[in-house]
Coordinates of C-alpha atoms and ligand atoms in Angstrom, one line a residue:
M1 CA 18.4 -42.9 -6.5
E2 CA 16.4 -45.4 -4.6
I3 CA 14.9 -48.3 -6.6
R4 CA 11.9 -50.0 -5.1
T5 CA 10.9 -53.3 -6.4
F6 CA 7.3 -54.4 -5.9
G7 CA 5.9 -57.8 -6.1
A8 CA 5.0 -59.6 -9.3
N9 CA 2.0 -58.4 -11.2
P10 CA 0.4 -59.8 -14.4
A11 CA 2.9 -57.8 -16.5
G12 CA 5.9 -59.2 -14.6
L13 CA 8.0 -57.4 -12.1
A14 CA 7.1 -53.7 -11.9
R15 CA 9.9 -51.3 -11.0
F16 CA 9.3 -47.8 -9.6
F17 CA 12.0 -45.2 -9.6
I18 CA 11.6 -42.8 -6.8
M19 CA 13.3 -39.6 -7.6
K20 CA 13.7 -36.8 -5.1
I21 CA 14.6 -33.5 -6.6
L22 CA 15.7 -30.4 -4.7
G23 CA 14.2 -27.4 -6.6
I24 CA 15.6 -23.9 -6.2
E25 CA 13.9 -20.7 -7.3
T26 CA 15.2 -17.1 -7.1
S27 CA 14.1 -15.5 -10.3
C28 CA 12.3 -12.5 -8.8
D29 CA 11.6 -11.6 -5.1
E30 CA 11.0 -15.0 -3.5
T31 CA 13.9 -17.1 -2.2
A32 CA 12.5 -20.7 -2.4
A33 CA 13.6 -24.3 -2.1
A34 CA 11.6 -27.6 -2.0
V35 CA 12.0 -31.3 -2.1
V36 CA 9.6 -33.1 -4.4
V37 CA 9.2 -36.8 -5.2
D38 CA 8.5 -37.8 -8.8
G39 CA 7.2 -34.4 -9.8
V40 CA 4.1 -34.9 -7.7
Q41 CA 4.6 -35.3 -4.0
I42 CA 5.9 -32.3 -2.0
L43 CA 8.1 -33.3 1.0
S44 CA 9.0 -29.7 1.8
N45 CA 8.4 -26.2 0.3
V46 CA 10.1 -23.2 1.9
V47 CA 9.4 -19.7 0.5
V48 CA 10.9 -16.6 1.9
S49 CA 9.2 -13.6 0.4
Q50 CA 10.7 -10.2 0.1
I51 CA 7.2 -8.6 -0.1
D52 CA 7.7 -6.7 3.2
I53 CA 10.8 -5.1 1.9
F54 CA 9.3 -4.0 -1.4
K55 CA 6.0 -2.8 0.1
E56 CA 7.9 0.3 1.2
Y57 CA 9.2 1.0 -2.3
G58 CA 6.0 0.0 -4.1
G59 CA 7.9 -2.5 -6.3
V60 CA 10.9 -4.7 -6.7
I61 CA 14.4 -3.2 -6.7
P62 CA 16.6 -5.7 -8.5
E63 CA 19.9 -5.0 -6.5
V64 CA 18.0 -5.3 -3.2
A65 CA 16.3 -8.5 -4.3
A66 CA 19.7 -10.1 -5.2
R67 CA 21.2 -9.1 -1.9
S68 CA 18.2 -10.6 0.0
H69 CA 18.5 -13.8 -2.0
L70 CA 22.2 -14.1 -1.1
E71 CA 21.3 -13.8 2.6
A72 CA 18.4 -16.2 2.5
I73 CA 19.4 -18.9 0.0
L74 CA 21.5 -21.3 2.2
P75 CA 19.2 -21.2 5.2
V76 CA 16.2 -21.8 2.9
I77 CA 17.8 -24.8 1.3
D78 CA 18.9 -26.2 4.7
K79 CA 15.3 -25.8 5.9
A80 CA 13.9 -27.5 2.8
L81 CA 16.1 -30.5 3.4
A82 CA 15.4 -30.6 7.1
D83 CA 11.6 -30.3 6.6
A84 CA 11.7 -33.1 4.1
G85 CA 13.8 -35.2 6.5
C86 CA 16.4 -35.6 3.8
S87 CA 20.2 -35.6 3.9
W88 CA 22.2 -34.8 0.8
D89 CA 22.5 -38.6 0.2
D90 CA 18.7 -38.8 -0.3
I91 CA 18.7 -36.1 -3.0
D92 CA 18.9 -37.5 -6.6
A93 CA 19.1 -34.2 -8.5
I94 CA 19.1 -30.4 -8.1
A95 CA 16.9 -28.2 -10.3
V96 CA 17.2 -24.4 -10.5
T97 CA 15.5 -21.6 -12.4
H98 CA 18.0 -20.2 -14.9
A99 CA 15.6 -18.1 -17.0
P100 CA 13.8 -15.7 -17.4
G101 CA 13.9 -13.2 -14.5
L102 CA 16.0 -10.6 -12.8
L103 CA 19.7 -11.0 -13.7
G104 CA 21.1 -10.6 -10.2
S105 CA 18.4 -12.8 -8.7
L106 CA 18.9 -15.6 -11.2
L107 CA 22.6 -15.4 -10.6
I108 CA 22.3 -16.1 -6.9
G109 CA 20.1 -19.2 -7.4
T110 CA 22.1 -20.7 -10.3
L111 CA 25.5 -20.1 -8.7
T112 CA 24.3 -21.7 -5.5
A113 CA 22.9 -24.7 -7.4
R114 CA 26.0 -25.1 -9.5
T115 CA 28.2 -25.1 -6.4
L116 CA 26.0 -27.6 -4.5
A117 CA 25.8 -29.9 -7.5
I118 CA 29.6 -29.9 -7.8
L119 CA 30.1 -30.3 -4.1
H120 CA 27.6 -33.1 -3.6
N121 CA 28.1 -34.7 -7.0
K122 CA 24.4 -34.4 -8.1
P123 CA 23.1 -34.0 -11.6
L124 CA 21.9 -30.4 -12.2
Y125 CA 18.9 -29.4 -14.3
A126 CA 18.2 -25.9 -15.5
V127 CA 14.5 -25.0 -15.7
H128 CA 12.6 -22.2 -17.5
H129 CA 10.4 -20.3 -15.0
L130 CA 7.2 -20.5 -17.1
K131 CA 7.6 -24.3 -17.4
S132 CA 7.8 -24.4 -13.6
H133 CA 4.6 -22.5 -13.3
V134 CA 2.8 -24.8 -15.7
Y135 CA 4.0 -27.9 -13.9
S136 CA 2.7 -26.5 -10.5
N137 CA -0.5 -28.1 -11.8
W138 CA 0.9 -31.6 -11.4
L139 CA 2.0 -31.1 -7.8
N140 CA 0.0 -33.0 -5.2
S141 CA -2.2 -34.4 -7.9
K142 CA -3.8 -37.7 -7.5
A143 CA -2.6 -39.8 -10.5
L144 CA -6.0 -39.7 -12.2
A145 CA -6.4 -36.0 -11.9
F146 CA -3.4 -35.0 -14.1
P147 CA -4.1 -32.7 -17.0
S148 CA -4.1 -34.6 -20.3
F149 CA -2.5 -33.7 -23.5
P150 CA -2.8 -31.9 -25.8
L151 CA -3.5 -29.0 -23.5
L152 CA -3.6 -25.2 -23.4
A153 CA -1.8 -23.4 -20.6
L154 CA -2.6 -19.8 -19.7
V155 CA 0.4 -18.5 -17.9
V156 CA -0.4 -15.2 -16.1
S157 CA 2.3 -13.7 -13.9
G158 CA 4.0 -10.4 -13.1
G159 CA 6.3 -10.8 -16.1
H160 CA 4.3 -12.9 -18.6
T161 CA 0.9 -13.4 -20.2
Q162 CA 1.0 -16.3 -22.6
I163 CA -1.2 -19.0 -24.0
L164 CA 0.9 -22.2 -24.5
Y165 CA 0.0 -25.2 -26.5
M166 CA 1.5 -28.5 -25.2
K167 CA 1.4 -31.6 -27.3
G168 CA 3.1 -33.6 -24.5
H169 CA 5.5 -33.2 -21.6
N170 CA 8.1 -30.5 -22.2
Q171 CA 6.7 -29.5 -25.6
F172 CA 5.8 -25.8 -25.4
E173 CA 4.5 -23.8 -28.3
I174 CA 3.6 -20.1 -27.7
V175 CA 0.3 -19.5 -29.5
G176 CA -0.5 -16.1 -27.8
T177 CA 1.5 -13.6 -25.9
T178 CA 1.2 -10.0 -24.6
I179 CA 2.6 -7.4 -26.9
D180 CA 3.2 -5.0 -24.0
D181 CA 2.5 -5.3 -20.3
A182 CA 1.8 -8.6 -18.5
V183 CA -1.5 -8.9 -16.7
G184 CA 0.1 -9.1 -13.3
E185 CA 2.1 -6.0 -14.0
C186 CA -1.2 -4.3 -15.0
F187 CA -2.7 -5.3 -11.6
D188 CA 0.4 -3.9 -9.9
K189 CA 0.3 -0.6 -11.9
V190 CA -3.5 -0.1 -11.4
A191 CA -3.1 -0.8 -7.6
K192 CA -0.5 2.0 -7.5
I193 CA -2.9 4.5 -9.1
L194 CA -5.6 3.5 -6.6
G195 CA -3.1 3.7 -3.7
L196 CA -3.4 0.0 -2.9
P197 CA -0.3 -1.7 -1.4
Y198 CA 2.3 -3.8 -3.4
P199 CA 1.9 -6.5 -4.7
G200 CA -1.2 -5.1 -6.5
G201 CA -2.9 -8.4 -7.5
P202 CA -4.0 -9.5 -4.0
S203 CA -4.7 -5.9 -2.9
I204 CA -7.0 -5.3 -5.9
A205 CA -8.7 -8.6 -5.4
K206 CA -9.3 -7.7 -1.7
A207 CA -10.6 -4.2 -2.5
A208 CA -12.8 -5.5 -5.4
K209 CA -14.8 -7.6 -2.9
K210 CA -16.6 -4.5 -1.7
G211 CA -16.9 -2.9 -5.1
D212 CA -19.3 -2.9 -8.0
P213 CA -17.7 -4.6 -11.1
N214 CA -20.1 -2.9 -13.4
K215 CA -19.6 0.7 -12.2
Y216 CA -17.0 1.6 -14.7
K217 CA -16.6 0.3 -18.3
F218 CA -13.2 -0.2 -19.8
P219 CA -12.6 -1.1 -23.5
H220 CA -11.1 -4.4 -24.5
P221 CA -7.9 -4.0 -26.5
K222 CA -8.1 -4.7 -30.2
V223 CA -5.2 -7.2 -30.7
E224 CA -5.2 -9.7 -33.5
G225 CA -5.5 -13.4 -32.8
L226 CA -4.5 -14.9 -29.5
D227 CA -2.2 -12.1 -28.4
F228 CA -2.9 -9.8 -25.5
S229 CA -2.3 -6.1 -24.6
F230 CA -2.6 -4.7 -21.1
S231 CA -1.0 -1.3 -21.2
G232 CA -4.1 0.4 -22.7
L233 CA -6.3 -1.0 -19.8
K234 CA -4.0 0.6 -17.3
T235 CA -4.2 4.0 -19.1
A236 CA -8.0 3.6 -19.4
V237 CA -8.3 3.2 -15.6
L238 CA -6.0 6.2 -15.1
R239 CA -8.2 8.4 -17.4
E240 CA -11.4 7.2 -15.8
V241 CA -10.1 8.0 -12.3
Q242 CA -9.1 11.5 -13.5
K243 CA -12.5 11.9 -15.1
E244 CA -14.4 10.7 -12.0
L245 CA -12.5 13.1 -9.8
G246 CA -12.9 16.0 -12.2
L247 CA -9.2 16.4 -12.6
P248 CA -7.3 17.2 -15.8
I249 CA -5.2 14.5 -17.5
S250 CA -2.1 16.4 -16.5
H251 CA -2.8 15.7 -12.8
P252 CA 0.0 13.5 -11.4
S253 CA -1.1 9.9 -11.2
H254 CA 0.6 9.4 -7.8
D255 CA -1.7 12.0 -6.2
L256 CA -5.0 10.6 -7.4
K257 CA -5.3 8.1 -4.5
N258 CA -5.5 11.0 -2.1
H259 CA -8.8 12.1 -3.7
L260 CA -10.5 8.7 -4.0
S261 CA -13.1 7.6 -1.5
A262 CA -13.0 4.0 -0.2
E263 CA -16.1 3.3 -2.3
Q264 CA -14.6 4.7 -5.5
T265 CA -11.4 2.7 -4.9
A266 CA -13.4 -0.5 -4.4
D267 CA -15.5 0.2 -7.5
F268 CA -12.4 0.9 -9.6
A269 CA -10.7 -2.3 -8.3
A270 CA -13.8 -4.4 -9.1
S271 CA -14.4 -2.9 -12.5
F272 CA -10.7 -3.2 -13.5
Q273 CA -10.5 -6.8 -12.2
K274 CA -13.6 -7.8 -14.1
T275 CA -12.3 -6.4 -17.4
A276 CA -8.9 -8.0 -16.9
V277 CA -10.5 -11.4 -16.3
D278 CA -13.0 -10.9 -19.2
I279 CA -10.0 -10.3 -21.5
L280 CA -8.2 -13.4 -20.4
I281 CA -11.4 -15.5 -20.8
E282 CA -12.1 -14.0 -24.2
K283 CA -8.7 -15.1 -25.6
L284 CA -8.8 -18.5 -23.9
E285 CA -12.2 -19.2 -25.5
M286 CA -10.8 -18.1 -28.9
A287 CA -7.9 -20.5 -28.4
L288 CA -10.2 -23.3 -27.6
K289 CA -12.1 -22.8 -30.8
Q290 CA -8.8 -22.8 -32.7
Y291 CA -7.5 -25.9 -31.0
P292 CA -10.7 -28.1 -30.5
E293 CA -8.6 -31.2 -29.9
V294 CA -7.3 -30.0 -26.5
Q295 CA -8.1 -32.2 -23.5
S296 CA -7.3 -29.9 -20.6
I297 CA -6.8 -26.3 -19.8
V298 CA -4.3 -25.3 -17.1
I299 CA -3.9 -21.9 -15.6
A300 CA -0.6 -20.9 -13.9
G301 CA 1.5 -18.0 -12.5
G302 CA 0.9 -15.5 -9.7
V303 CA -2.4 -14.2 -11.2
S304 CA -3.8 -17.7 -11.1
A305 CA -4.4 -17.1 -7.4
N306 CA -7.1 -14.6 -8.4
E307 CA -10.5 -15.7 -7.0
E308 CA -12.5 -14.1 -9.7
L309 CA -10.5 -16.0 -12.4
R310 CA -10.9 -19.3 -10.4
K311 CA -14.6 -18.8 -10.2
R312 CA -15.1 -18.1 -13.9
I313 CA -12.9 -20.6 -15.6
R314 CA -13.3 -24.4 -15.3
A315 CA -9.7 -25.6 -15.6
F316 CA -6.8 -27.0 -13.6
F317 CA -5.4 -24.4 -11.1
P318 CA -2.4 -24.9 -8.9
A319 CA -3.0 -25.1 -5.2
L320 CA -3.4 -21.5 -3.9
E321 CA 0.0 -21.6 -2.1
L322 CA 1.7 -22.9 -5.3
S323 CA 0.4 -20.2 -7.7
G324 CA 3.2 -17.8 -6.8
D325 CA 6.9 -18.5 -7.1
N326 CA 8.1 -21.5 -5.2
G327 CA 10.8 -24.2 -5.4
A328 CA 8.4 -27.2 -5.6
M329 CA 7.3 -26.3 -9.1
V330 CA 10.9 -26.1 -10.2
A331 CA 11.6 -29.6 -8.9
G332 CA 8.3 -30.7 -10.5
A333 CA 9.2 -29.3 -13.9
A334 CA 12.6 -30.9 -13.8
Y335 CA 11.1 -34.3 -13.2
W336 CA 8.8 -34.1 -16.2
E337 CA 11.6 -32.8 -18.3
I338 CA 13.7 -35.8 -17.3
Q339 CA 10.8 -38.1 -18.2
A340 CA 10.8 -36.3 -21.6
G341 CA 14.5 -37.1 -22.1
V342 CA 16.2 -33.9 -21.0
K343 CA 19.8 -34.4 -19.9
P344 CA 21.5 -32.7 -16.9
T345 CA 23.4 -29.5 -17.6
D346 CA 27.1 -28.9 -16.9
P347 CA 27.4 -27.3 -13.5
Y348 CA 30.7 -25.7 -14.5
K349 CA 29.0 -23.9 -17.5
L350 CA 25.3 -23.2 -16.6
N351 CA 24.4 -19.7 -17.8
I352 CA 21.4 -17.5 -17.0
Y353 CA 19.0 -16.0 -19.5
P354 CA 17.0 -13.1 -18.1
R355 CA 14.7 -12.8 -21.2
I356 CA 14.7 -16.1 -23.1
S357 CA 11.4 -17.6 -24.5
V358 CA 9.9 -20.9 -23.2
E359 CA 10.2 -22.4 -26.7
N360 CA 14.0 -22.4 -26.7
Ligands
KG4_1 O1 4.3 -15.7 -10.7 P1 4.6 -14.6 -9.8 O2 4.6 -14.8 -8.4 O3 5.9 -13.9 -10.2 C1 6.3 -13.8 -11.6 O4 6.8 -14.8 -12.1 O5 6.0 -12.7 -12.1 O6 3.5 -13.5 -10.2 C2 3.4 -12.3 -9.5 C3 2.2 -11.5 -10.0 C4 2.2 -10.1 -9.4 O7 2.0 -9.2 -10.5 C5 1.0 -10.1 -8.5 O8 0.3 -8.9 -8.4 C6 0.1 -11.1 -9.2 O9 1.0 -12.1 -9.6 N1 -0.9 -11.7 -8.3 C7 -2.3 -11.6 -8.4 C8 -2.9 -12.2 -7.3 N2 -1.9 -12.7 -6.5 C9 -0.7 -12.4 -7.1 N3 -3.0 -11.0 -9.4 C10 -4.3 -11.0 -9.3 N4 -5.0 -11.6 -8.2 C11 -4.3 -12.2 -7.2 N5 -5.0 -12.8 -6.2
ZN2 ZN1 6.6 -16.5 -11.4

């Protein structure tokens, strides 16, 4: 750790600790590493996406993802260090995603991080993936533009849809969660029905630009309180497509795309996207009424890249290139955890938790 001492100020001698953290992320289908200074300044951010592999299959295949991580992880870390102009001597700590995610994918990242931490004698921090997404909102921020506490975080990704209440750094309370599918998963499944390529989120957003968002009406789920449900919306789209095409509900869903015109596809994409965003906003507004003391709203996770969502909610959003999985947010989260008193983990013992909650 490099300690910089600045000149005297009215309060005496101010000391600034500059902490460079190497963040490693492999929880799903992106192999990523980054070097971040003090949770804010990104020196490098390398992301190798496996999207091209999984486009062919229409979704992630866990064993293939793990194998691709294994091939990419060391070159990705080397590039992150080189891009940052850092040698191992410059790195103060290593942070890695250990939960939640795909078992094999998490294993590659954590085993690599453990080995590097032992080899280079660096403290190792284990980070929860949802915390990383939330902390993507602090990256590249000007000091005055940080979200303030208490805050509400809407985490919307391929695996999660949650509203989190944060009293302060590293204090996460789940106040709403999906009882079935995540919203990103719903985008992906609806895209499949419409014959739009994987990953569904960006494909739907693109198709929706040419469509009429009011052409088809889909009901909002009746879920108590701040919880969400997205599996009914996917089925509602399926039934409406069958109805529009005059086909029975027994007609195989994978064939429907062959009967849809480009205009119908665009209208379905736009109407579905509008409903999904309406549902998210409805619950966020409810949460704000329930927690009137909140000072900021932050949106995070892959779906936070959605333009419609960005247009309709006034909140902190991560930079577009940081809304999907990346290593910078892992390094960022670790920094704020360290500020909140979290201690390093034992590199000989660090475990993975494919399904653990952010509150643990
Ligand atoms: O956070 P993320 O990269 O990975 C997980 O932690 O799950 O999120 C991936 C999800 C996918 O479901 C993808 O379709 C969705 O984010 N997504 C979007 C957009 N870009 C990515 N959903 C809606 N609109 C987008 N522009
Ligand atoms: Zn993610």
